[in-house]
Amino acid sequence: MDSPLYAALCDLFRRLDPQWDDDCAQWLLALIQANQQGHVCLPVPQPEARQRLSASVLVAAPGSYAPLVLDPAAGLYFAHHWFDEVRLAEALRRKAGRLDSVDPVLAADWLERLFPPTDTGLDRQKLAAALALRQRLLVISGGPGTGKTTTVIRLLALLAALAERPLVMALAAPTGKAAARLSDSIRAAVDRLPVDAALKHRLPDGAQTLHRLLGLRPGTDRARYHAGRTLPLDVLVVDEASMIDLDLMARTFDALPPHARVILLGDRDQLASVEAGAVLGELCQEIGYRRETLAWLSQLGLDVGTLPPAVDEAAPLTDSVVLLTRSHRFAPDSGIGRFSRCINDNRPDEALALLGEAERSDLGWRAELDAEALATRRRPYWQAVQSGASLDQVWQAFVAFMPLAAERRQVEAINRLFEQQLEADGLKPAGQVWYPGRPVMISSNDYGVALFNGDIGFTIMRPEGLRVAFPAADGGWRELAPARLPEHDTVYAMTVHKSQGSEFDEVWLVLPDNGANLPDRALVYTAVTRARQTFQLVGSRDLLHAAIGKTLIRHSGLGRRMRSTWSMRDKSS
């Protein structure tokens, strides 16, 4: 493996332990590769391998410290991942404790006001808000258009209305792009709330990145807020939780005071974080409610008949997870809605049949990438740039279309296609990096200019020269000289991972040329659900069939650790 990390660690480990042999080095290599694929740990099923690794001074048993930890129940870890997992499991267990119940009559009155009755059976948004009154930890998972933002702002209004004092609340997301989108959604949702102005003023009016909230700076490992100096918060809402890796989630829970509520929003079926861990997915594995909780919900006027039967033996997150299942974006008969459900349910034949239905105007299929069709889809954007349209109009033209790909090399190829066409049309000087209309995505955080990984901007000409315009948190625009930007990439197309937290009117998913790097179900689902109006598949239908049937399970001990920690606590109480 051509890895500087592997080479450096092998050299270091051999100097620290003269008995570190090639067999041990192969397990180290496999662990590095597993981490790069998102696994937290590496199963070691062979007794001989476990015995050999345990004999090294560089491999510790659980609870001891060495560069590596061999956990009999989960496998081989880098020590920092093992300790992150242990800390997070314990923090989740503590947060999952139930709060004292509020007056059910008063709670029912406010729930009725914030969540008017519907004729669709159980209102799961209302269910989430009701559970938030009893739980310090609440996980709300739902697909696009299921109303996660609407739910959480009404939930916060409920908490504020019933609190004995004003609550200190904060909203955060893993990327600057997701935080900006959450801020826009929250401001719009607050305006629509059926409450007075005084209560609205007690709600947060914007979001920030988790890195900024915790005070994490590039180049430093120490956060401003941590277990020894907790955040001055009563309620924290974290959006796009599926994108948060084990390390960042552990840091977030470390920094929360014992009394604070935390609400995690996300889609359990989306791609997990780029780094190691799939925390949201693990938290949503077991969903159940206690008998007394169901009785209390009934008191509040909720129809609990469609919820799972009451659990007699509570799991760690019993009463703490809600799935939002009704999409307000896609009608029940919409092609995109049905297509995404087929993907999640592992029904590839039905998914392919939907792509082949001529009457499905919101779904389409192309056997291969068409450069002319790509250029046609981007033409409204270039017309807006050339005509001197307002920044808002240019932005709307840009987000009307986005090709997505599973691999970075595909994105680079699509970007080249666009720029070659621009050069042929005389809109881009050959060999010139910067030109009016060039769209860019930031790839690293820079607190000095307040630009963060995932932020998207586009280049415009001003009297003083080229400037790159980025959407601002207040709904306006910020313009910076190209030289002031942190690391960035051209973004006529992007990877599916980079698209998380974004939406586009029309999305094309470009599959790989062959099955060597076959995407999985979560990647296809994530790409499809970035589309507001139209989705097109580009590539082999057979590859799509195989991708829908492929599920990647990330190795981790978090779920098992939470269950065992909970069980040990129950036995000792």
Coordinates of C-alpha atoms in Angstrom, one line a residue:
M1 CA 0.0 0.0 0.0
D2 CA 1.4 3.4 -1.1
S3 CA 0.5 5.2 2.2
P4 CA 2.8 7.6 4.0
L5 CA 0.8 6.9 7.2
Y6 CA 1.3 3.1 6.9
A7 CA 5.0 3.5 6.1
A8 CA 5.5 5.9 9.0
L9 CA 3.6 3.7 11.5
C10 CA 5.4 0.6 10.4
D11 CA 8.8 2.2 10.9
L12 CA 7.7 3.6 14.3
F13 CA 6.1 0.3 15.5
R14 CA 9.2 -1.7 14.6
R15 CA 11.4 0.6 16.6
L16 CA 9.1 0.5 19.6
D17 CA 8.6 -3.3 19.5
P18 CA 11.3 -5.4 18.0
Q19 CA 8.9 -8.3 17.9
W20 CA 6.5 -6.4 15.5
D21 CA 6.6 -8.7 12.5
D22 CA 5.1 -8.8 9.0
D23 CA 1.9 -10.5 10.2
C24 CA 1.2 -7.7 12.7
A25 CA 2.1 -5.2 10.0
Q26 CA -0.6 -6.7 7.7
W27 CA -3.2 -6.2 10.4
L28 CA -2.1 -2.6 10.8
L29 CA -2.4 -2.1 7.0
A30 CA -5.9 -3.7 7.0
L31 CA -7.0 -1.4 9.9
I32 CA -5.8 1.7 8.0
Q33 CA -7.7 0.6 5.0
A34 CA -10.8 -0.2 7.1
N35 CA -10.7 3.3 8.6
Q36 CA -10.4 4.9 5.1
Q37 CA -13.6 3.0 4.2
G38 CA -15.4 4.4 7.2
H39 CA -15.1 1.4 9.6
V40 CA -14.3 2.3 13.2
C41 CA -12.7 -1.1 14.0
L42 CA -11.5 -4.3 12.2
P43 CA -12.9 -7.7 13.2
V44 CA -10.1 -10.2 14.0
P45 CA -11.8 -13.6 13.9
Q46 CA -8.7 -15.8 13.8
P47 CA -7.6 -16.9 17.4
E48 CA -3.9 -17.1 16.2
A49 CA -4.0 -13.5 15.0
R50 CA -5.6 -12.3 18.2
Q51 CA -3.0 -14.1 20.2
R52 CA -0.1 -12.7 18.2
L53 CA -1.4 -9.1 18.3
S54 CA -2.1 -9.4 22.1
A55 CA 1.5 -10.3 22.6
S56 CA 2.8 -7.0 21.3
V57 CA 3.3 -4.1 23.8
L58 CA 1.7 -1.8 21.1
V59 CA -1.7 -3.6 21.4
A60 CA -3.6 -3.0 24.6
A61 CA -6.6 -4.7 26.1
P62 CA -9.8 -2.6 26.6
G63 CA -9.3 0.0 29.3
S64 CA -5.5 0.1 28.9
Y65 CA -3.6 2.4 26.7
A66 CA -1.4 1.6 23.7
P67 CA -1.4 2.8 20.1
L68 CA -3.8 -0.1 19.3
V69 CA -6.6 -1.7 21.3
L70 CA -7.8 -5.2 20.7
D71 CA -11.4 -5.6 21.9
P72 CA -12.5 -9.2 22.1
A73 CA -16.1 -8.2 21.3
A74 CA -15.5 -5.9 18.3
G75 CA -11.9 -6.2 17.0
L76 CA -8.8 -4.1 16.4
Y77 CA -9.0 -0.3 17.0
F78 CA -6.7 2.6 16.9
A79 CA -6.8 3.8 20.5
H80 CA -8.4 7.1 19.8
H81 CA -11.3 5.5 18.1
W82 CA -11.8 3.0 20.9
F83 CA -11.8 5.8 23.5
D84 CA -14.1 8.0 21.4
E85 CA -16.6 5.1 21.1
V86 CA -16.5 4.3 24.9
R87 CA -17.0 8.0 25.8
L88 CA -19.9 8.5 23.3
A89 CA -21.7 5.3 24.4
E90 CA -21.6 6.5 28.0
A91 CA -22.7 10.0 27.1
L92 CA -25.6 8.7 25.1
R93 CA -26.6 6.5 28.0
R94 CA -26.6 9.4 30.3
K95 CA -28.5 11.7 28.0
A96 CA -31.2 9.0 27.3
G97 CA -32.5 9.4 30.8
R98 CA -36.1 10.5 31.1
L99 CA -37.1 14.0 32.4
D100 CA -39.9 14.8 34.8
S101 CA -43.2 14.9 32.9
V102 CA -44.9 18.3 32.3
D103 CA -48.6 19.0 33.0
P104 CA -50.3 16.9 30.3
V105 CA -53.2 19.4 30.0
L106 CA -50.9 22.3 29.4
A107 CA -48.8 20.3 27.0
A108 CA -51.8 19.1 25.1
D109 CA -53.0 22.7 24.6
W110 CA -49.7 23.8 23.2
L111 CA -49.4 20.7 21.0
E112 CA -52.8 21.4 19.6
R113 CA -51.9 25.0 18.8
L114 CA -48.5 24.2 17.2
F115 CA -49.6 21.0 15.4
P116 CA -53.2 21.4 14.2
P117 CA -55.2 18.1 13.8
T118 CA -54.8 16.2 10.6
D119 CA -56.8 13.4 9.0
T120 CA -53.7 11.3 8.2
G121 CA -53.6 9.3 11.4
L122 CA -50.6 9.6 13.7
D123 CA -48.9 13.0 13.3
R124 CA -45.3 12.0 13.7
Q125 CA -44.1 15.6 13.9
K126 CA -46.4 16.1 16.9
L127 CA -45.1 12.8 18.3
A128 CA -41.5 14.1 18.1
A129 CA -42.4 17.3 19.9
A130 CA -44.3 15.4 22.7
L131 CA -41.3 13.1 23.3
A132 CA -39.0 16.1 23.5
L133 CA -40.8 17.2 26.6
R134 CA -39.8 13.9 28.4
Q135 CA -36.4 13.2 26.9
R136 CA -33.0 14.8 27.0
L137 CA -31.9 13.0 23.9
L138 CA -34.2 12.8 20.8
V139 CA -33.2 11.5 17.4
I140 CA -35.5 12.5 14.5
S141 CA -34.9 10.7 11.2
G142 CA -36.7 11.3 8.0
G143 CA -36.2 11.6 4.2
P144 CA -36.3 14.8 2.2
G145 CA -39.5 16.7 2.6
T146 CA -40.7 15.0 5.7
G147 CA -40.6 18.2 7.7
K148 CA -37.6 17.8 10.0
T149 CA -37.0 21.6 10.1
T150 CA -40.7 22.4 10.6
T151 CA -40.9 19.8 13.3
V152 CA -37.8 21.1 15.2
I153 CA -38.8 24.8 15.2
R154 CA -42.3 23.9 16.5
L155 CA -40.7 21.6 19.0
L156 CA -38.4 24.4 20.2
A157 CA -41.4 26.8 20.4
L158 CA -43.1 24.1 22.6
L159 CA -40.1 23.8 24.9
A160 CA -39.8 27.6 25.1
A161 CA -43.5 28.0 25.9
L162 CA -43.5 25.5 28.7
A163 CA -40.1 26.4 30.3
E164 CA -40.0 28.2 33.6
R165 CA -37.3 30.5 32.3
P166 CA -35.9 31.5 28.9
L167 CA -33.9 28.6 27.4
V168 CA -30.5 29.1 25.8
M169 CA -30.8 27.3 22.4
A170 CA -28.3 26.7 19.6
L171 CA -28.6 25.2 16.1
A172 CA -25.6 23.5 14.4
A173 CA -24.6 21.4 11.4
P174 CA -21.4 19.6 10.3
T175 CA -20.7 21.9 7.3
G176 CA -21.0 25.6 6.5
K177 CA -23.3 24.8 3.6
A178 CA -25.6 22.7 5.8
A179 CA -25.6 25.4 8.5
A180 CA -26.5 28.1 6.0
R181 CA -29.4 26.0 4.6
L182 CA -30.6 25.3 8.1
S183 CA -30.5 29.0 9.0
D184 CA -32.7 29.8 5.9
S185 CA -35.1 27.1 6.7
I186 CA -35.4 28.1 10.4
R187 CA -36.1 31.7 9.6
A188 CA -38.9 30.8 7.2
A189 CA -40.3 28.3 9.7
V190 CA -40.3 30.9 12.6
D191 CA -42.2 33.4 10.4
R192 CA -45.0 30.8 10.0
L193 CA -45.3 29.9 13.6
P194 CA -48.8 30.5 15.1
V195 CA -47.3 32.2 18.2
D196 CA -46.8 35.8 19.4
A197 CA -43.7 37.8 18.6
A198 CA -42.4 37.5 22.2
L199 CA -42.1 33.7 21.9
K200 CA -40.6 33.9 18.5
H201 CA -37.8 36.1 19.9
R202 CA -36.9 33.4 22.3
L203 CA -36.0 31.0 19.4
P204 CA -32.6 30.8 17.7
D205 CA -32.5 32.7 14.4
G206 CA -29.5 31.1 12.8
A207 CA -27.2 28.1 12.8
Q208 CA -23.4 27.6 12.9
T209 CA -21.0 24.8 12.2
L210 CA -20.3 22.3 14.9
H211 CA -16.6 23.2 14.6
R212 CA -17.4 26.8 15.4
L213 CA -19.8 25.9 18.2
L214 CA -17.2 23.8 19.9
G215 CA -14.3 26.2 19.2
L216 CA -12.3 23.7 17.1
R217 CA -9.6 25.4 15.1
P218 CA -7.6 24.0 12.2
G219 CA -4.2 22.7 13.3
T220 CA -5.3 22.2 16.9
D221 CA -6.8 19.2 18.6
R222 CA -8.2 21.0 21.7
A223 CA -11.6 22.5 21.5
R224 CA -12.7 25.5 23.4
Y225 CA -15.6 23.6 24.9
H226 CA -15.2 20.1 26.2
A227 CA -16.1 18.0 29.3
G228 CA -14.2 20.3 31.6
R229 CA -15.7 23.5 30.1
T230 CA -19.2 22.8 28.8
L231 CA -21.3 24.8 26.4
P232 CA -23.7 27.3 28.1
L233 CA -26.7 25.7 26.5
D234 CA -30.1 24.3 27.5
V235 CA -31.0 22.9 24.1
L236 CA -28.8 21.9 21.1
V237 CA -30.2 20.9 17.7
V238 CA -27.8 19.3 15.3
D239 CA -28.9 18.9 11.7
E240 CA -27.5 16.5 9.0
A241 CA -26.4 14.2 11.8
S242 CA -25.7 11.3 9.3
M243 CA -22.7 13.3 8.1
I244 CA -21.1 13.4 11.6
D245 CA -18.3 11.0 12.3
L246 CA -17.5 9.3 15.6
D247 CA -14.8 11.8 16.7
L248 CA -16.9 14.9 16.2
M249 CA -20.0 13.3 17.7
A250 CA -18.1 12.3 20.8
R251 CA -16.7 15.8 21.1
T252 CA -20.2 17.3 20.8
F253 CA -21.6 15.2 23.6
D254 CA -18.5 15.8 25.7
A255 CA -19.2 19.5 25.6
L256 CA -22.9 19.3 26.6
P257 CA -23.8 20.1 30.3
P258 CA -25.7 17.4 32.1
H259 CA -29.1 19.2 32.0
A260 CA -29.0 20.1 28.3
R261 CA -31.3 18.5 25.8
V262 CA -29.8 17.4 22.4
I263 CA -31.9 16.8 19.3
L264 CA -30.3 15.1 16.3
L265 CA -31.9 15.5 12.9
G266 CA -31.0 13.5 9.8
D267 CA -31.8 10.7 7.4
R268 CA -30.7 7.3 8.6
D269 CA -30.8 6.0 5.0
Q270 CA -28.3 8.6 3.6
L271 CA -24.6 8.1 3.2
A272 CA -22.7 8.0 6.5
S273 CA -19.8 10.3 7.3
V274 CA -16.7 10.4 5.2
E275 CA -14.6 9.7 8.3
A276 CA -15.0 6.6 10.5
G277 CA -18.3 5.9 12.0
A278 CA -22.0 5.7 11.1
V279 CA -23.4 7.1 14.4
L280 CA -26.9 8.1 13.2
G281 CA -27.6 4.8 11.6
E282 CA -26.6 2.9 14.7
L283 CA -28.8 5.1 16.9
C284 CA -31.8 4.4 14.7
Q285 CA -31.5 0.6 14.8
E286 CA -33.9 0.0 17.6
I287 CA -37.1 2.0 17.9
G288 CA -39.5 1.4 20.7
Y289 CA -41.6 3.1 23.4
R290 CA -42.4 2.2 27.0
R291 CA -45.9 1.3 28.1
E292 CA -46.1 4.4 30.4
T293 CA -44.8 6.6 27.5
L294 CA -47.5 5.4 25.2
A295 CA -50.1 6.0 27.9
W296 CA -48.8 9.5 28.4
L297 CA -48.9 10.2 24.6
S298 CA -52.5 9.1 24.5
Q299 CA -53.3 11.6 27.2
L300 CA -51.9 14.3 24.9
G301 CA -54.3 13.2 22.2
L302 CA -51.9 11.3 19.9
D303 CA -53.1 8.2 18.1
V304 CA -50.5 5.6 19.2
G305 CA -52.2 2.6 17.7
T306 CA -49.9 2.5 14.7
L307 CA -46.7 2.7 16.8
P308 CA -44.9 -0.5 17.7
P309 CA -46.2 -2.5 20.7
A310 CA -44.9 -1.3 24.1
V311 CA -41.5 -2.7 25.1
D312 CA -41.3 -4.5 28.4
E313 CA -37.5 -4.4 28.5
A314 CA -36.2 -1.0 27.6
A315 CA -33.2 -0.6 25.2
P316 CA -30.8 2.4 25.6
L317 CA -32.7 4.7 23.3
T318 CA -36.3 3.6 24.1
D319 CA -38.6 6.6 23.7
S320 CA -35.7 8.6 22.1
V321 CA -36.1 7.9 18.3
V322 CA -38.8 9.1 15.9
L323 CA -39.1 8.3 12.2
L324 CA -40.9 10.9 10.0
T325 CA -42.4 8.9 7.1
R326 CA -44.7 11.3 5.3
S327 CA -43.1 13.3 2.5
H328 CA -44.5 16.8 1.9
R329 CA -42.2 17.3 -1.1
F330 CA -43.1 14.2 -3.2
A331 CA -46.7 13.2 -3.8
P332 CA -47.4 9.5 -3.2
D333 CA -47.4 8.8 -6.9
S334 CA -44.4 10.9 -7.8
G335 CA -41.6 9.0 -9.7
I336 CA -38.8 10.3 -7.5
G337 CA -40.7 9.4 -4.3
R338 CA -41.5 5.9 -5.5
F339 CA -38.0 5.4 -6.9
S340 CA -36.4 6.4 -3.6
R341 CA -38.6 4.0 -1.7
C342 CA -37.8 1.2 -4.0
I343 CA -34.1 1.8 -3.5
N344 CA -34.5 1.8 0.3
D345 CA -36.6 -1.3 0.3
N346 CA -34.1 -3.1 -1.9
R347 CA -36.5 -3.5 -4.8
P348 CA -34.2 -3.0 -7.8
D349 CA -36.5 -4.6 -10.4
E350 CA -39.3 -2.1 -9.5
A351 CA -36.9 0.8 -9.5
L352 CA -35.7 -0.1 -13.0
A353 CA -39.3 -0.5 -14.1
L354 CA -40.1 3.1 -12.9
L355 CA -37.1 4.4 -15.0
G356 CA -38.6 2.8 -18.0
E357 CA -42.1 4.3 -17.7
A358 CA -42.4 6.9 -20.5
E359 CA -45.0 8.9 -18.6
R360 CA -42.7 9.5 -15.6
S361 CA -41.6 13.1 -16.5
D362 CA -39.6 13.4 -13.3
L363 CA -37.4 10.3 -14.0
G364 CA -35.2 9.5 -16.9
W365 CA -32.3 7.3 -18.0
R366 CA -29.3 7.8 -20.4
A367 CA -26.9 5.1 -21.3
E368 CA -23.9 7.4 -21.4
L369 CA -22.9 11.0 -20.7
D370 CA -23.8 13.4 -23.4
A371 CA -21.6 16.6 -23.5
E372 CA -24.1 18.5 -25.6
A373 CA -26.9 17.7 -23.2
L374 CA -24.8 18.8 -20.2
A375 CA -24.0 22.1 -21.9
T376 CA -27.7 22.6 -22.7
R377 CA -28.7 22.1 -19.0
R378 CA -26.1 24.6 -17.9
R379 CA -27.0 27.2 -20.6
P380 CA -29.5 29.2 -18.4
Y381 CA -26.7 29.6 -15.8
W382 CA -24.3 31.1 -18.4
Q383 CA -27.0 33.3 -19.8
A384 CA -27.6 34.7 -16.3
V385 CA -23.9 35.3 -15.8
Q386 CA -23.4 37.0 -19.2
S387 CA -26.5 39.1 -18.9
G388 CA -25.6 40.7 -15.6
A389 CA -28.5 39.2 -13.8
S390 CA -28.8 39.7 -10.0
L391 CA -26.8 37.4 -7.8
D392 CA -30.0 35.7 -6.6
Q393 CA -31.0 35.0 -10.2
V394 CA -27.5 33.6 -11.0
W395 CA -27.7 31.4 -8.0
Q396 CA -31.2 30.1 -8.9
A397 CA -29.9 29.2 -12.4
F398 CA -26.9 27.4 -10.9
V399 CA -28.8 25.2 -8.5
A400 CA -31.4 24.3 -11.2
F401 CA -29.0 21.5 -12.3
M402 CA -26.2 19.4 -10.9
P403 CA -24.5 16.2 -12.1
L404 CA -23.4 13.9 -9.2
A405 CA -20.9 11.1 -9.3
A406 CA -19.7 8.4 -7.0
E407 CA -16.0 9.0 -7.8
R408 CA -13.9 12.1 -7.8
R409 CA -12.3 11.2 -11.1
Q410 CA -15.7 11.3 -12.7
V411 CA -16.3 14.7 -11.3
E412 CA -13.0 15.9 -12.7
A413 CA -13.9 14.5 -16.1
I414 CA -17.3 16.3 -16.1
N415 CA -15.7 19.6 -15.1
R416 CA -13.2 19.2 -17.9
L417 CA -16.0 18.6 -20.4
F418 CA -17.7 21.8 -19.3
E419 CA -14.6 23.9 -19.5
Q420 CA -13.6 22.6 -22.9
Q421 CA -17.0 23.5 -24.2
L422 CA -16.7 27.0 -22.6
E423 CA -13.3 27.5 -24.3
A424 CA -14.8 26.4 -27.6
D425 CA -17.6 28.9 -27.2
G426 CA -15.1 31.7 -26.3
L427 CA -16.5 32.1 -22.7
K428 CA -13.2 30.9 -21.1
P429 CA -9.7 31.8 -22.1
A430 CA -7.7 28.6 -22.7
G431 CA -5.5 27.7 -19.8
Q432 CA -6.9 30.4 -17.5
V433 CA -8.1 29.2 -14.1
W434 CA -10.3 32.2 -13.2
Y435 CA -13.0 33.6 -15.4
P436 CA -16.5 35.0 -14.9
G437 CA -19.0 32.2 -14.2
R438 CA -16.5 29.8 -12.7
P439 CA -18.4 28.0 -9.8
V440 CA -16.3 26.8 -6.8
M441 CA -16.8 24.7 -3.7
I442 CA -14.7 25.3 -0.6
S443 CA -12.9 22.2 0.5
S444 CA -11.4 23.3 3.9
N445 CA -12.5 25.5 6.7
D446 CA -11.2 29.1 7.0
Y447 CA -12.5 31.0 10.0
G448 CA -10.6 34.1 9.0
V449 CA -12.9 34.7 5.9
A450 CA -15.8 32.6 7.4
L451 CA -15.8 30.1 4.5
F452 CA -16.2 26.4 5.3
N453 CA -16.0 23.0 3.7
G454 CA -19.0 22.6 1.3
D455 CA -19.7 26.3 0.7
I456 CA -20.5 27.1 -2.9
G457 CA -19.9 30.4 -4.7
F458 CA -19.6 31.7 -8.3
T459 CA -17.3 34.1 -10.0
I460 CA -18.4 37.5 -11.3
M461 CA -16.7 40.5 -12.9
R462 CA -16.7 43.8 -10.9
P463 CA -15.0 47.1 -11.8
E464 CA -12.2 46.2 -9.4
G465 CA -11.7 42.7 -11.0
L466 CA -13.0 39.2 -10.5
R467 CA -14.9 38.4 -7.3
V468 CA -16.4 35.2 -5.9
A469 CA -19.9 35.6 -4.5
F470 CA -21.1 33.4 -1.6
P471 CA -24.6 33.3 0.0
A472 CA -24.4 35.1 3.4
A473 CA -26.1 34.0 6.6
D474 CA -28.4 37.0 6.6
G475 CA -29.8 36.1 3.2
G476 CA -27.5 38.5 1.3
W477 CA -24.2 38.0 -0.5
R478 CA -20.5 38.2 0.3
E479 CA -17.9 38.9 -2.4
L480 CA -14.3 38.0 -2.0
A481 CA -11.2 38.2 -4.3
P482 CA -10.2 34.8 -5.6
A483 CA -6.8 35.1 -3.8
R484 CA -8.5 35.2 -0.4
L485 CA -10.3 31.8 -0.8
P486 CA -9.2 28.7 1.1
E487 CA -8.7 25.4 -0.8
H488 CA -11.4 25.0 -3.4
D489 CA -12.5 23.1 -6.5
T490 CA -14.4 23.8 -9.6
V491 CA -18.0 22.6 -9.2
Y492 CA -19.9 22.1 -12.4
A493 CA -20.4 18.6 -10.9
M494 CA -19.7 17.1 -7.4
T495 CA -19.4 13.8 -5.7
V496 CA -22.6 12.5 -4.0
H497 CA -20.8 12.8 -0.6
K498 CA -20.2 16.5 -1.2
S499 CA -23.9 17.0 -2.3
Q500 CA -25.2 16.1 1.2
G501 CA -27.1 19.0 2.7
S502 CA -27.9 20.4 -0.8
E503 CA -30.9 20.3 -3.1
F504 CA -31.1 20.9 -6.9
D505 CA -34.0 21.1 -9.3
E506 CA -32.6 18.5 -11.6
V507 CA -30.0 15.9 -10.7
W508 CA -28.1 13.5 -12.8
L509 CA -26.3 10.5 -11.2
V510 CA -23.4 9.4 -13.3
L511 CA -22.5 5.8 -12.5
P512 CA -19.0 4.4 -12.9
D513 CA -18.0 2.9 -16.3
N514 CA -17.8 -0.6 -14.8
G515 CA -18.6 -2.5 -11.6
A516 CA -15.1 -2.3 -10.2
N517 CA -16.1 0.6 -7.9
L518 CA -19.7 -0.2 -7.6
P519 CA -21.7 2.3 -5.4
D520 CA -24.0 1.1 -2.7
R521 CA -27.7 1.6 -2.0
A522 CA -27.1 4.6 0.4
L523 CA -25.1 6.5 -2.3
V524 CA -27.8 6.0 -4.9
Y525 CA -30.6 7.0 -2.4
T526 CA -28.6 10.1 -1.4
A527 CA -28.2 11.2 -5.0
V528 CA -31.8 10.6 -5.9
T529 CA -33.1 12.6 -2.9
R530 CA -31.0 15.7 -3.8
A531 CA -33.5 16.2 -6.7
R532 CA -36.5 18.5 -6.1
Q533 CA -38.1 18.0 -9.5
T534 CA -36.2 15.7 -11.9
F535 CA -33.8 12.9 -11.6
Q536 CA -31.8 11.1 -14.4
L537 CA -29.6 8.1 -14.2
V538 CA -26.6 8.1 -16.5
G539 CA -25.0 4.7 -17.0
S540 CA -25.7 1.0 -17.0
R541 CA -29.1 -0.2 -15.7
D542 CA -27.4 -3.4 -14.7
L543 CA -25.0 -1.5 -12.5
L544 CA -27.9 0.3 -10.9
H545 CA -29.6 -3.0 -10.2
A546 CA -26.4 -4.3 -8.5
A547 CA -25.9 -1.0 -6.6
I548 CA -29.4 -1.1 -5.1
G549 CA -28.7 -4.6 -3.8
K550 CA -25.4 -3.6 -2.2
T551 CA -25.4 -2.6 1.4
L552 CA -22.3 -1.5 3.3
I553 CA -22.3 -2.1 7.0
R554 CA -19.6 -0.2 8.8
H555 CA -17.8 -2.2 11.6
S556 CA -18.3 -0.5 14.9
G557 CA -18.9 -1.5 18.5
L558 CA -21.1 1.5 19.4
G559 CA -24.5 -0.2 19.4
R560 CA -23.2 -3.2 21.2
R561 CA -21.3 -1.1 23.7
M562 CA -24.4 1.0 24.5
R563 CA -26.5 -2.1 25.1
S564 CA -23.9 -3.7 27.3
T565 CA -23.3 -0.5 29.2
W566 CA -27.1 -0.2 29.7
S567 CA -27.4 -3.8 30.8
M568 CA -24.6 -3.4 33.3
R569 CA -26.2 -0.3 34.7
D570 CA -29.5 -2.0 35.1
K571 CA -27.9 -4.9 37.0
S572 CA -26.1 -2.6 39.4
S573 CA -29.2 -0.5 40.2

